[in-house]
Amino acid sequence: MRLHEAMRYSVLNGGKRIRPLLVYATGEALGIAPDVLDTPAAAIELIHVYSLIHDDLPAMDDDVLRRGKPTCHCAFDEATAILAGDALQALAFQLIAQAHESISADQRLRMLQQLSIAAGSRGMVGGQAIDLAAVGKELTELELEQMHIHKTGALIRSSVLLAAYTAPALPEKQLNQLDHYAKCLGLAFQVQDDILDIESDTQTLGKTRGADAAAGKPTYPSIIGMSAAKRKLNELYLEAVAALEGLNAPLLLEIAEFTVKRVR
């Protein structure tokens, strides 16, 4: 079926897989078996890919390149791309509902609630709506931060929390530590994205360089300057690392370092 071809094309087309990596890294820190984490890891990536398909559409960001290849609506057509995104979102929630047998019904319900909030109007979709409304406008740094906490940060935070919710009895202190780490990481990820959109190139990025500036979108470098954006990136990295104090979380530390040093 052409719809399934479009779904596979978008999901299997490369990418950093940072969100599923966060699921497994959080699980490792909490002693959760990897097979228990397979469904939440897949689910969060499917939500992310669905968002990319829809973000790239002509009615939104109108991008033609994603992960170094034609975007879904260019490789197929606009209608198929919309349906592929819709189907991937539905499949993500199906996977959570069918999670590993060791995850209780109450845990699954909590995971479904977290993912639905992160993906909806109070999370990623709400952030995208703010992003579209902000084109050609001047935002304050605080307004920009709020936009990215929703648009980018919500799914990154959800990646960590979904893994944490698979733990049978996680102390509140550890949950709060992981949550704070994820919030800092999500914002750092976006700051680095804004920096790379200026300093990198299209071939390395796998998407059109300078697209945000060309579209008149506010970014950290455009609002606070490149030097201040890089300082903010480092501050967020240090805060994310500090949040993990007392936890045995080497992979989460590696992901934080990767986030601020990545080139695409």
Coordinates of C-alpha atoms in Angstrom, one line a residue:
M1 CA 0.0 0.0 0.0
R2 CA 1.3 3.5 -0.9
L3 CA 0.4 4.8 2.5
H4 CA 2.6 2.1 4.2
E5 CA 5.4 2.9 1.8
A6 CA 5.3 6.6 2.8
M7 CA 5.3 5.6 6.5
R8 CA 8.3 3.3 6.1
Y9 CA 10.1 5.9 3.9
S10 CA 9.8 8.6 6.6
V11 CA 10.6 6.4 9.6
L12 CA 13.5 4.5 8.1
N13 CA 15.1 7.4 6.4
G14 CA 17.9 7.9 8.9
G15 CA 18.0 10.6 11.6
K16 CA 19.7 10.9 15.0
R17 CA 17.2 8.8 16.9
I18 CA 17.9 11.0 19.9
R19 CA 14.4 10.4 21.4
P20 CA 14.5 6.6 21.5
L21 CA 18.1 6.8 22.6
L22 CA 16.9 8.8 25.6
V23 CA 14.3 6.1 26.4
Y24 CA 17.0 3.4 26.5
A25 CA 19.5 5.6 28.3
T26 CA 17.0 6.5 31.0
G27 CA 16.0 2.8 31.3
E28 CA 19.7 1.8 31.7
A29 CA 20.0 4.4 34.6
L30 CA 17.0 2.8 36.3
G31 CA 17.9 -0.8 35.6
I32 CA 15.0 -1.4 33.2
A33 CA 15.5 -4.3 30.7
P34 CA 15.9 -3.0 27.1
D35 CA 13.1 -5.2 25.8
V36 CA 10.6 -3.5 28.2
L37 CA 11.6 -0.2 26.6
D38 CA 11.2 -1.2 22.9
T39 CA 7.6 0.0 22.6
P40 CA 8.0 3.4 24.2
A41 CA 11.2 4.0 22.2
A42 CA 9.4 3.2 19.0
A43 CA 6.3 5.2 19.9
I44 CA 8.2 8.4 20.7
E45 CA 10.1 8.2 17.4
L46 CA 6.9 7.6 15.4
I47 CA 5.4 10.7 17.0
H48 CA 8.5 12.7 16.1
V49 CA 8.5 11.5 12.5
Y50 CA 4.8 12.2 12.1
S51 CA 5.5 15.8 13.3
L52 CA 8.3 16.1 10.8
I53 CA 6.1 15.0 7.9
H54 CA 3.4 17.6 8.8
D55 CA 6.0 20.3 9.6
D56 CA 7.5 19.9 6.1
L57 CA 4.1 20.4 4.3
P58 CA 3.6 23.4 2.1
A59 CA 1.0 24.8 4.5
M60 CA 3.6 24.9 7.3
D61 CA 7.4 25.0 6.8
D62 CA 7.3 24.1 3.1
D63 CA 10.6 22.2 3.2
V64 CA 11.8 19.9 0.4
L65 CA 14.7 18.2 2.2
R66 CA 14.7 16.1 5.3
R67 CA 17.5 13.8 6.5
G68 CA 19.2 14.4 3.2
K69 CA 16.4 13.1 1.1
P70 CA 13.2 14.6 -0.4
T71 CA 10.5 15.2 2.2
C72 CA 7.5 12.8 2.3
H73 CA 5.1 15.1 0.4
C74 CA 7.8 15.5 -2.3
A75 CA 8.6 11.8 -2.5
F76 CA 5.0 10.9 -2.6
D77 CA 2.3 13.6 -2.6
E78 CA 0.7 16.0 -0.1
A79 CA -2.4 13.9 0.6
T80 CA -0.3 10.7 1.2
A81 CA 2.1 12.6 3.5
I82 CA -0.8 13.9 5.6
L83 CA -2.2 10.4 5.9
A84 CA 1.2 8.9 6.7
G85 CA 1.6 11.3 9.6
D86 CA -1.9 10.6 10.9
A87 CA -1.2 6.9 10.7
L88 CA 2.1 7.1 12.5
Q89 CA 0.6 9.1 15.3
A90 CA -2.1 6.4 15.8
L91 CA 0.4 3.6 15.6
A92 CA 2.5 5.3 18.4
F93 CA -0.5 5.1 20.8
Q94 CA -1.2 1.6 19.8
L95 CA 2.3 0.5 20.7
I96 CA 2.0 2.1 24.2
A97 CA -1.3 0.3 24.7
Q98 CA 0.4 -3.0 23.7
A99 CA 3.5 -2.4 25.8
H100 CA 5.6 -5.2 27.5
E101 CA 3.6 -7.5 29.8
S102 CA 5.6 -6.4 32.8
I103 CA 4.2 -2.8 32.5
S104 CA 0.9 -2.6 34.4
A105 CA -2.3 -1.2 33.1
D106 CA -1.9 1.8 35.4
Q107 CA 1.6 2.4 34.1
R108 CA 0.4 2.2 30.5
L109 CA -2.3 4.7 31.3
R110 CA 0.2 7.1 32.8
M111 CA 2.4 6.7 29.7
L112 CA -0.5 7.3 27.3
Q113 CA -1.5 10.4 29.2
Q114 CA 2.1 11.7 29.2
L115 CA 2.5 11.1 25.5
S116 CA -0.8 12.6 24.5
I117 CA -0.1 15.8 26.5
A118 CA 3.4 16.0 25.0
A119 CA 2.2 15.6 21.4
G120 CA -0.9 17.8 21.7
S121 CA -1.9 21.4 22.1
R122 CA -0.1 21.7 25.4
G123 CA 3.0 20.3 23.9
M124 CA 4.5 19.8 20.4
V125 CA 1.5 20.9 18.4
G126 CA 0.9 23.9 20.5
G127 CA 4.6 24.9 20.0
Q128 CA 4.2 24.5 16.3
A129 CA 1.2 26.8 16.3
I130 CA 3.2 29.4 18.2
D131 CA 6.0 28.9 15.8
L132 CA 3.8 29.6 12.7
A133 CA 2.2 32.6 14.4
A134 CA 5.6 34.0 15.2
V135 CA 6.8 34.3 11.6
G136 CA 7.9 37.8 10.9
K137 CA 7.5 38.9 14.5
E138 CA 9.9 39.9 17.2
L139 CA 9.7 37.7 20.3
T140 CA 11.4 38.2 23.6
E141 CA 13.8 35.5 24.8
L142 CA 11.2 34.3 27.3
E143 CA 8.6 34.0 24.6
L144 CA 11.0 32.1 22.3
E145 CA 11.9 29.8 25.2
Q146 CA 8.2 29.0 25.9
M147 CA 7.7 28.2 22.2
H148 CA 10.6 25.7 22.2
I149 CA 9.7 24.1 25.5
H150 CA 6.6 23.0 23.8
K151 CA 7.6 22.4 20.2
T152 CA 11.0 20.7 20.7
G153 CA 11.2 20.1 24.5
A154 CA 7.9 18.3 25.0
L155 CA 8.8 15.1 23.2
I156 CA 12.4 15.1 24.5
R157 CA 11.0 15.4 28.0
S158 CA 8.4 12.7 27.2
S159 CA 11.2 10.3 26.0
V160 CA 12.7 10.4 29.5
L161 CA 9.4 10.2 31.4
L162 CA 8.1 7.3 29.4
A163 CA 11.1 5.3 30.4
A164 CA 10.8 6.4 34.0
Y165 CA 7.2 5.4 34.1
T166 CA 8.1 1.8 33.2
A167 CA 9.9 1.6 36.6
P168 CA 7.6 -0.1 39.2
A169 CA 8.4 2.3 42.1
L170 CA 10.6 5.2 41.2
P171 CA 11.3 7.6 44.0
E172 CA 9.9 11.1 43.4
K173 CA 13.3 12.7 43.8
Q174 CA 14.8 10.7 41.0
L175 CA 11.8 11.4 38.8
N176 CA 12.2 15.1 39.4
Q177 CA 15.9 14.9 38.6
L178 CA 15.3 13.1 35.3
D179 CA 12.5 15.5 34.4
H180 CA 14.8 18.6 35.0
Y181 CA 17.5 17.0 33.0
A182 CA 15.1 16.4 30.1
K183 CA 13.8 20.0 30.2
C184 CA 17.3 21.4 30.0
L185 CA 18.3 19.0 27.3
G186 CA 15.2 19.8 25.2
L187 CA 16.0 23.5 25.2
A188 CA 19.7 22.9 24.6
F189 CA 18.8 20.8 21.6
Q190 CA 16.8 23.7 20.1
V191 CA 19.5 26.3 20.8
Q192 CA 22.1 24.1 19.0
D193 CA 19.6 23.7 16.1
D194 CA 19.4 27.4 15.8
I195 CA 23.2 27.8 15.8
L196 CA 23.7 25.0 13.3
D197 CA 21.1 26.6 11.0
I198 CA 23.5 29.5 10.6
E199 CA 27.0 27.9 11.0
S200 CA 26.5 24.5 9.2
D201 CA 25.6 23.6 5.6
T202 CA 22.8 21.9 3.9
Q203 CA 24.7 18.7 3.1
T204 CA 25.8 18.2 6.7
L205 CA 22.4 19.1 8.2
G206 CA 20.4 17.0 5.8
K207 CA 17.9 19.8 5.5
T208 CA 17.9 23.3 4.0
R209 CA 20.4 25.5 5.8
G210 CA 19.1 28.9 6.7
A211 CA 15.5 27.9 6.3
D212 CA 14.4 29.6 9.6
A213 CA 16.0 32.9 8.7
A214 CA 14.6 32.8 5.2
A215 CA 11.1 32.1 6.6
G216 CA 11.4 35.0 9.0
K217 CA 11.3 32.8 12.1
P218 CA 12.8 34.0 15.4
T219 CA 15.8 32.1 16.6
Y220 CA 18.2 32.4 19.6
P221 CA 21.0 33.9 17.5
S222 CA 18.6 36.4 15.9
I223 CA 17.2 37.5 19.3
I224 CA 20.2 37.4 21.7
G225 CA 23.1 37.1 19.2
M226 CA 25.4 34.2 18.4
S227 CA 27.8 34.6 21.3
A228 CA 24.9 34.7 23.9
A229 CA 23.2 31.7 22.2
K230 CA 26.4 29.7 22.6
R231 CA 26.7 30.8 26.3
K232 CA 23.1 29.7 26.9
L233 CA 23.8 26.4 25.2
N234 CA 26.7 25.7 27.6
E235 CA 24.7 26.8 30.6
L236 CA 21.9 24.4 29.7
Y237 CA 24.3 21.6 29.2
L238 CA 25.9 22.2 32.7
E239 CA 22.4 22.4 34.3
A240 CA 21.4 19.1 32.6
V241 CA 24.5 17.4 33.9
A242 CA 24.1 18.8 37.4
A243 CA 20.5 17.5 37.5
L244 CA 21.8 13.9 37.3
E245 CA 24.0 14.2 40.4
G246 CA 23.8 11.0 42.4
L247 CA 22.4 8.9 39.5
N248 CA 24.3 6.3 37.6
A249 CA 23.4 7.6 34.2
P250 CA 26.5 7.5 31.9
L251 CA 24.5 7.3 28.7
L252 CA 22.3 10.3 29.6
L253 CA 25.5 12.3 30.2
E254 CA 26.9 11.2 26.8
I255 CA 23.6 12.3 25.2
A256 CA 23.9 15.7 26.8
E257 CA 27.4 16.1 25.5
F258 CA 26.4 14.9 22.1
T259 CA 23.5 17.4 22.0
V260 CA 25.8 20.4 22.4
K261 CA 28.6 19.1 20.2
R262 CA 26.6 17.7 17.3
V263 CA 27.1 19.0 13.8
R264 CA 23.7 18.1 12.4

